[in-house]
PDB file of C-alpha atoms in Angstrom:
ATOM      1  CA  MET I 245     124.086 124.733  88.243  1.00  0.00           C
ATOM      2  CA  GLY I 246     125.198 122.376  85.588  1.00  0.00           C
ATOM      3  CA  PRO I 247     128.198 120.601  86.818  1.00  0.00           C
ATOM      4  CA  LYS I 248     125.632 119.969  90.021  1.00  0.00           C
ATOM      5  CA  LEU I 249     122.702 118.927  88.091  1.00  0.00           C
ATOM      6  CA  SER I 250     125.234 116.418  86.549  1.00  0.00           C
ATOM      7  CA  VAL I 251     126.531 115.035  89.759  1.00  0.00           C
ATOM      8  CA  ALA I 252     122.793 114.908  91.244  1.00  0.00           C
ATOM      9  CA  HIS I 253     121.720 112.698  88.285  1.00  0.00           C
ATOM     10  CA  ARG I 254     124.477 110.677  88.525  1.00  0.00           C
ATOM     11  CA  TRP I 255     124.099 109.513  91.935  1.00  0.00           C
ATOM     12  CA  ALA I 256     120.505 109.171  90.592  1.00  0.00           C
ATOM     13  CA  PHE I 257     121.566 106.317  88.352  1.00  0.00           C
ATOM     14  CA  ILE I 258     123.740 104.733  91.105  1.00  0.00           C
ATOM     15  CA  SER I 259     121.299 104.334  93.917  1.00  0.00           C
ATOM     16  CA  LEU I 260     118.566 102.594  91.663  1.00  0.00           C
ATOM     17  CA  ALA I 261     121.704 100.388  89.809  1.00  0.00           C
ATOM     18  CA  VAL I 262     122.802  99.067  93.470  1.00  0.00           C
ATOM     19  CA  PHE I 263     118.588  99.048  94.540  1.00  0.00           C
ATOM     20  CA  LEU I 264     117.926  97.034  91.414  1.00  0.00           C
ATOM     21  CA  ALA I 265     121.000  94.565  92.406  1.00  0.00           C
ATOM     22  CA  LEU I 266     119.847  94.302  95.825  1.00  0.00           C
ATOM     23  CA  ALA I 267     116.399  92.876  94.855  1.00  0.00           C
ATOM     24  CA  VAL I 268     117.991  90.368  92.732  1.00  0.00           C
ATOM     25  CA  PHE I 269     120.229  89.388  95.833  1.00  0.00           C
ATOM     26  CA  VAL I 270     117.335  89.921  98.509  1.00  0.00           C
ATOM     27  CA  THR I 271     115.411  87.630  95.970  1.00  0.00           C
ATOM     28  CA  VAL I 272     117.561  84.867  96.045  1.00  0.00           C
ATOM     29  CA  GLU I 273     118.234  85.074  99.308  1.00  0.00           C
ATOM     30  CA  PRO I 274     121.942  85.274  99.624  1.00  0.00           C
ATOM     31  CA  THR I 275     121.701  88.178 102.435  1.00  0.00           C
ATOM     32  CA  ASP I 276     119.631  85.925 104.600  1.00  0.00           C
ATOM     33  CA  ASN I 277     122.097  85.283 107.076  1.00  0.00           C
ATOM     34  CA  PHE I 278     123.928  88.817 107.139  1.00  0.00           C
ATOM     35  CA  ASP I 279     120.352  90.626 107.686  1.00  0.00           C
ATOM     36  CA  ARG I 280     119.616  87.440 110.532  1.00  0.00           C
ATOM     37  CA  THR I 281     123.120  88.841 112.445  1.00  0.00           C
ATOM     38  CA  LEU I 282     121.969  92.455 111.912  1.00  0.00           C
ATOM     39  CA  ARG I 283     118.488  91.626 113.380  1.00  0.00           C
ATOM     40  CA  GLU I 284     120.044  90.153 116.400  1.00  0.00           C
ATOM     41  CA  VAL I 285     122.516  93.240 116.994  1.00  0.00           C
ATOM     42  CA  PHE I 286     120.021  95.719 116.844  1.00  0.00           C
ATOM     43  CA  ARG I 287     117.602  93.787 118.619  1.00  0.00           C
ATOM     44  CA  PRO I 288     118.336  90.456 120.710  1.00  0.00           C
ATOM     45  CA  ASP I 289     116.450  87.532 120.967  1.00  0.00           C
ATOM     46  CA  ASP I 290     113.344  89.460 119.665  1.00  0.00           C
ATOM     47  CA  VAL I 291     113.083  91.499 122.964  1.00  0.00           C
ATOM     48  CA  TRP I 292     110.676  94.340 123.661  1.00  0.00           C
ATOM     49  CA  GLY I 293     112.354  96.779 126.187  1.00  0.00           C
ATOM     50  CA  PRO I 294     113.208 100.242 126.491  1.00  0.00           C
ATOM     51  CA  TRP I 295     114.866 101.634 123.092  1.00  0.00           C
ATOM     52  CA  GLN I 296     111.778  99.518 121.071  1.00  0.00           C
ATOM     53  CA  LEU I 297     109.527 101.739 123.244  1.00  0.00           C
ATOM     54  CA  ALA I 298     112.150 104.701 122.427  1.00  0.00           C
ATOM     55  CA  PHE I 299     112.081 104.445 118.563  1.00  0.00           C
ATOM     56  CA  GLY I 300     108.544 103.510 118.202  1.00  0.00           C
ATOM     57  CA  ASN I 301     107.971 106.803 118.961  1.00  0.00           C
ATOM     58  CA  VAL I 302     110.192 107.869 115.554  1.00  0.00           C
ATOM     59  CA  VAL I 303     108.644 104.976 113.728  1.00  0.00           C
ATOM     60  CA  ASP I 304     105.093 106.556 114.056  1.00  0.00           C
ATOM     61  CA  GLY I 305     105.611 110.201 114.950  1.00  0.00           C
ATOM     62  CA  ALA I 306     107.826 109.936 111.051  1.00  0.00           C
ATOM     63  CA  GLY I 307     105.781 107.242 109.566  1.00  0.00           C
ATOM     64  CA  PRO I 308     104.279 107.401 106.042  1.00  0.00           C
ATOM     65  CA  PRO I 309     101.000 109.173 106.676  1.00  0.00           C
ATOM     66  CA  VAL I 310     102.719 111.772 108.756  1.00  0.00           C
ATOM     67  CA  ALA I 311     105.259 112.755 106.240  1.00  0.00           C
ATOM     68  CA  LEU I 312     102.574 112.458 103.466  1.00  0.00           C
ATOM     69  CA  ALA I 313     100.374 114.855 105.412  1.00  0.00           C
ATOM     70  CA  ALA I 314     103.429 117.061 106.015  1.00  0.00           C
ATOM     71  CA  LEU I 315     104.267 117.418 102.205  1.00  0.00           C
ATOM     72  CA  ALA I 316     100.186 117.784 101.894  1.00  0.00           C
ATOM     73  CA  VAL I 317     100.406 120.785 104.161  1.00  0.00           C
ATOM     74  CA  THR I 318     103.105 122.603 102.631  1.00  0.00           C
ATOM     75  CA  GLY I 319     101.785 122.687  99.509  1.00  0.00           C
ATOM     76  CA  ALA I 320      98.914 123.905 100.537  1.00  0.00           C
ATOM     77  CA  VAL I 321     100.475 126.757 102.011  1.00  0.00           C
ATOM     78  CA  ALA I 322     102.974 127.266  99.469  1.00  0.00           C
ATOM     79  CA  ALA I 323      99.801 127.509  97.221  1.00  0.00           C
ATOM     80  CA  VAL I 324      98.376 130.321  99.261  1.00  0.00           C
ATOM     81  CA  ARG I 325     101.615 132.109 100.223  1.00  0.00           C
ATOM     82  CA  ARG I 326     102.214 131.970  96.025  1.00  0.00           C
ATOM     83  CA  LYS I 327      98.800 132.262  94.437  1.00  0.00           C
ATOM     84  CA  SER I 328      99.223 128.839  92.803  1.00  0.00           C
ATOM     85  CA  TRP I 329      98.216 125.721  92.458  1.00  0.00           C
ATOM     86  CA  SER I 330     101.267 124.314  91.375  1.00  0.00           C
ATOM     87  CA  PRO I 331     102.859 124.133  94.740  1.00  0.00           C
ATOM     88  CA  VAL I 332      99.771 121.292  95.697  1.00  0.00           C
ATOM     89  CA  ILE I 333      99.849 120.098  91.540  1.00  0.00           C
ATOM     90  CA  TYR I 334     103.819 119.240  92.815  1.00  0.00           C
ATOM     91  CA  VAL I 335     103.548 117.761  96.273  1.00  0.00           C
ATOM     92  CA  GLY I 336     100.009 115.643  94.576  1.00  0.00           C
ATOM     93  CA  CYS I 337     102.444 114.474  91.906  1.00  0.00           C
ATOM     94  CA  LEU I 338     105.115 113.652  93.903  1.00  0.00           C
ATOM     95  CA  ALA I 339     103.392 111.735  96.746  1.00  0.00           C
ATOM     96  CA  VAL I 340     101.559 109.704  93.799  1.00  0.00           C
ATOM     97  CA  VAL I 341     105.376 108.407  92.433  1.00  0.00           C
ATOM     98  CA  THR I 342     106.492 107.722  95.521  1.00  0.00           C
ATOM     99  CA  VAL I 343     103.648 105.912  96.932  1.00  0.00           C
ATOM    100  CA  PHE I 344     103.510 103.621  93.393  1.00  0.00           C
ATOM    101  CA  LEU I 345     107.113 102.951  93.153  1.00  0.00           C
ATOM    102  CA  THR I 346     107.073 101.699  96.922  1.00  0.00           C
ATOM    103  CA  GLN I 347     104.204  99.387  96.706  1.00  0.00           C
ATOM    104  CA  VAL I 348     104.839  98.298  92.818  1.00  0.00           C
ATOM    105  CA  SER I 349     108.315  97.102  94.388  1.00  0.00           C
ATOM    106  CA  LYS I 350     107.200  95.582  97.369  1.00  0.00           C
ATOM    107  CA  ALA I 351     104.700  93.790  95.481  1.00  0.00           C
ATOM    108  CA  ILE I 352     107.098  92.583  92.780  1.00  0.00           C
ATOM    109  CA  LEU I 353     109.584  90.846  95.320  1.00  0.00           C
ATOM    110  CA  GLY I 354     106.494  89.857  97.998  1.00  0.00           C
ATOM    111  CA  ARG I 355     109.782  89.517 100.603  1.00  0.00           C
ATOM    112  CA  PRO I 356     108.539  88.611 104.292  1.00  0.00           C
ATOM    113  CA  ASP I 357     109.656  90.920 107.077  1.00  0.00           C
ATOM    114  CA  PRO I 358     111.851  89.885 110.019  1.00  0.00           C
ATOM    115  CA  HIS I 359     108.338  88.301 111.252  1.00  0.00           C
ATOM    116  CA  ASN I 360     107.872  85.981 107.960  1.00  0.00           C
ATOM    117  CA  ASP I 361     104.598  88.286 107.543  1.00  0.00           C
ATOM    118  CA  VAL I 362     104.304  89.553 103.961  1.00  0.00           C
ATOM    119  CA  GLY I 363     101.096  92.136 103.465  1.00  0.00           C
ATOM    120  CA  PHE I 364      98.303  92.129 100.948  1.00  0.00           C
ATOM    121  CA  PHE I 365      99.959  93.729  97.556  1.00  0.00           C
ATOM    122  CA  SER I 366     103.360  94.184  99.975  1.00  0.00           C
ATOM    123  CA  GLY I 367     106.282  93.302 101.211  1.00  0.00           C
ATOM    124  CA  SER I 368     109.110  93.949 103.178  1.00  0.00           C
ATOM    125  CA  TYR I 369     111.896  95.039 100.498  1.00  0.00           C
ATOM    126  CA  PRO I 370     111.929  97.796 100.282  1.00  0.00           C
ATOM    127  CA  SER I 371     111.019  99.704 103.337  1.00  0.00           C
ATOM    128  CA  GLY I 372     108.406 102.270 102.363  1.00  0.00           C
ATOM    129  CA  HIS I 373     109.037 103.955 105.701  1.00  0.00           C
ATOM    130  CA  MET I 374     112.481 105.558 104.164  1.00  0.00           C
ATOM    131  CA  ILE I 375     111.400 106.000 100.723  1.00  0.00           C
ATOM    132  CA  VAL I 376     108.534 108.061 101.938  1.00  0.00           C
ATOM    133  CA  LEU I 377     110.184 109.651 104.403  1.00  0.00           C
ATOM    134  CA  LEU I 378     113.081 110.859 102.396  1.00  0.00           C
ATOM    135  CA  SER I 379     110.626 111.769  99.655  1.00  0.00           C
ATOM    136  CA  CYS I 380     108.547 113.996 101.376  1.00  0.00           C
ATOM    137  CA  LEU I 381     111.383 115.886 103.467  1.00  0.00           C
ATOM    138  CA  GLY I 382     112.934 116.158 100.154  1.00  0.00           C
ATOM    139  CA  GLY I 383     109.530 117.696  98.341  1.00  0.00           C
ATOM    140  CA  ILE I 384     109.222 120.186 101.518  1.00  0.00           C
ATOM    141  CA  LEU I 385     112.686 121.140 101.204  1.00  0.00           C
ATOM    142  CA  PHE I 386     112.016 121.903  97.225  1.00  0.00           C
ATOM    143  CA  VAL I 387     108.831 123.743  97.704  1.00  0.00           C
ATOM    144  CA  TRP I 388     110.335 126.041 100.379  1.00  0.00           C
ATOM    145  CA  ARG I 389     113.148 126.893  98.302  1.00  0.00           C
ATOM    146  CA  GLN I 390     114.246 126.085  94.591  1.00  0.00           C
ATOM    147  CA  ARG I 391     117.817 125.313  96.162  1.00  0.00           C
ATOM    148  CA  PRO I 392     117.355 124.312  99.480  1.00  0.00           C
ATOM    149  CA  PRO I 393     120.847 124.926 101.920  1.00  0.00           C
ATOM    150  CA  LEU I 394     123.290 122.161 102.833  1.00  0.00           C
ATOM    151  CA  TRP I 395     122.488 122.055 106.545  1.00  0.00           C
ATOM    152  CA  ALA I 396     118.976 121.480 105.511  1.00  0.00           C
ATOM    153  CA  TRP I 397     119.925 118.366 104.065  1.00  0.00           C
ATOM    154  CA  TRP I 398     121.789 117.257 106.315  1.00  0.00           C
ATOM    155  CA  LEU I 399     118.555 117.481 108.402  1.00  0.00           C
ATOM    156  CA  VAL I 400     116.929 115.432 106.478  1.00  0.00           C
ATOM    157  CA  LEU I 401     120.397 113.236 106.333  1.00  0.00           C
ATOM    158  CA  VAL I 402     119.419 112.679 110.325  1.00  0.00           C
ATOM    159  CA  ALA I 403     116.360 112.188 109.912  1.00  0.00           C
ATOM    160  CA  GLU I 404     116.357 109.243 107.829  1.00  0.00           C
ATOM    161  CA  LEU I 405     119.419 107.412 109.335  1.00  0.00           C
ATOM    162  CA  THR I 406     117.247 107.977 112.660  1.00  0.00           C
ATOM    163  CA  MET I 407     113.862 106.206 110.760  1.00  0.00           C
ATOM    164  CA  GLY I 408     116.558 103.384 110.012  1.00  0.00           C
ATOM    165  CA  PHE I 409     117.723 102.759 113.254  1.00  0.00           C
ATOM    166  CA  SER I 410     114.438 103.093 114.119  1.00  0.00           C
ATOM    167  CA  LEU I 411     113.313 100.346 112.336  1.00  0.00           C
ATOM    168  CA  LEU I 412     115.924  97.963 112.965  1.00  0.00           C
ATOM    169  CA  ILE I 413     115.433  98.780 116.496  1.00  0.00           C
ATOM    170  CA  LEU I 414     112.072  97.632 116.096  1.00  0.00           C
ATOM    171  CA  SER I 415     112.669  94.928 113.616  1.00  0.00           C
ATOM    172  CA  MET I 416     110.033  95.853 111.472  1.00  0.00           C
ATOM    173  CA  HIS I 417     112.201  95.704 108.692  1.00  0.00           C
ATOM    174  CA  TRP I 418     115.910  94.095 107.528  1.00  0.00           C
ATOM    175  CA  PHE I 419     118.799  96.042 106.814  1.00  0.00           C
ATOM    176  CA  THR I 420     119.012  95.619 103.298  1.00  0.00           C
ATOM    177  CA  ASP I 421     114.994  96.341 103.198  1.00  0.00           C
ATOM    178  CA  VAL I 422     115.892  99.718 105.186  1.00  0.00           C
ATOM    179  CA  LEU I 423     119.095 100.502 102.646  1.00  0.00           C
ATOM    180  CA  GLY I 424     117.167  99.550  99.411  1.00  0.00           C
ATOM    181  CA  GLY I 425     114.318 101.988 100.770  1.00  0.00           C
ATOM    182  CA  GLY I 426     116.910 105.012 100.947  1.00  0.00           C
ATOM    183  CA  LEU I 427     118.303 103.880  97.653  1.00  0.00           C
ATOM    184  CA  LEU I 428     114.856 104.117  95.483  1.00  0.00           C
ATOM    185  CA  ALA I 429     114.238 107.833  97.579  1.00  0.00           C
ATOM    186  CA  VAL I 430     117.376 109.098  96.296  1.00  0.00           C
ATOM    187  CA  PRO I 431     116.556 108.957  92.208  1.00  0.00           C
ATOM    188  CA  ILE I 432     113.037 110.049  93.021  1.00  0.00           C
ATOM    189  CA  VAL I 433     114.678 113.347  95.485  1.00  0.00           C
ATOM    190  CA  VAL I 434     116.757 113.938  92.478  1.00  0.00           C
ATOM    191  CA  LEU I 435     113.579 113.746  90.080  1.00  0.00           C
ATOM    192  CA  ALA I 436     111.670 116.223  92.135  1.00  0.00           C
ATOM    193  CA  GLY I 437     114.369 119.169  92.160  1.00  0.00           C
ATOM    194  CA  SER I 438     114.462 119.412  88.462  1.00  0.00           C
ATOM    195  CA  PRO I 439     114.503 123.010  87.911  1.00  0.00           C
ATOM    196  CA  ARG I 440     112.130 122.363  85.468  1.00  0.00           C
ATOM    197  CA  LEU I 441     109.489 120.857  87.603  1.00  0.00           C
ATOM    198  CA  LEU I 442     110.284 123.358  90.148  1.00  0.00           C
ATOM    199  CA  GLY I 443     109.820 126.601  88.430  1.00  0.00           C
ATOM    200  CA  PRO I 444     106.255 126.953  88.404  1.00  0.00           C
ATOM    201  CA  VAL I 445     106.439 125.848  92.393  1.00  0.00           C
ATOM    202  CA  HIS I 446     108.211 129.000  92.774  1.00  0.00           C
ATOM    203  CA  ARG I 447     106.703 131.509  90.511  1.00  0.00           C
ATOM    204  CA  THR I 448     104.099 133.839  92.141  1.00  0.00           C
ATOM    205  CA  VAL I 449     101.179 134.620  89.605  1.00  0.00           C
ATOM    206  CA  ALA I 450     101.550 138.042  88.139  1.00  0.00           C
ATOM    207  CA  ASP I 451     100.022 141.605  88.781  1.00  0.00           C
ATOM    208  CA  PRO I 452      96.874 141.690  86.823  1.00  0.00           C
ATOM    209  CA  VAL I 453      97.716 143.186  83.328  1.00  0.00           C
ATOM    210  CA  GLY I 454      97.332 146.806  83.001  1.00  0.00           C
ATOM    211  CA  SER I 455      98.230 147.685  86.952  1.00  0.00           C
ATOM    212  CA  PRO I 456     100.993 150.218  88.134  1.00  0.00           C
ATOM    213  CA  SER I 457     104.665 149.161  87.388  1.00  0.00           C
TER     214      SER I 457
END
């Protein structure tokens, strides 16, 4: 478990470093031409067509409200099964940390999206859809099993890549926004997978004292 944990933390630090470096780049706009070129590749002339209709369902069906709701339900079900409030507290803290880091990052940079819009206390970098989806799916896996199987993580990766592709097809985000969102989510998921945090989540309330052994 030691080597795996160290590898996970190494990836978390690398992802965070690249995220911060990318944040500097998008602030001074050296990626502007790169992003605009890719925007034309994924959605030429900003035309709305069948591809946008199809992948719009992905963005809506796996967006932050849906992902956060799924995480909450998972925590509630686990709390009932294990007769403990720890799963609920765990998913609640994960949701708060994820949303807080997302919104603070957006507000600090205040980057306009591909349609030149900037929301109040928000921005395009990093993509909240990417961060919330990966964090919530990771949290769901950790509530399900303390050590999720590799195939489950591959499914999460496919879901995250599909979301990123959908955001680009719809021109909701620049490519660097999508990349930045995935990068910021990695250290959140690694932190969420800490054995110290997951121990209480997977601990079932013991039988009353004096019960037959």
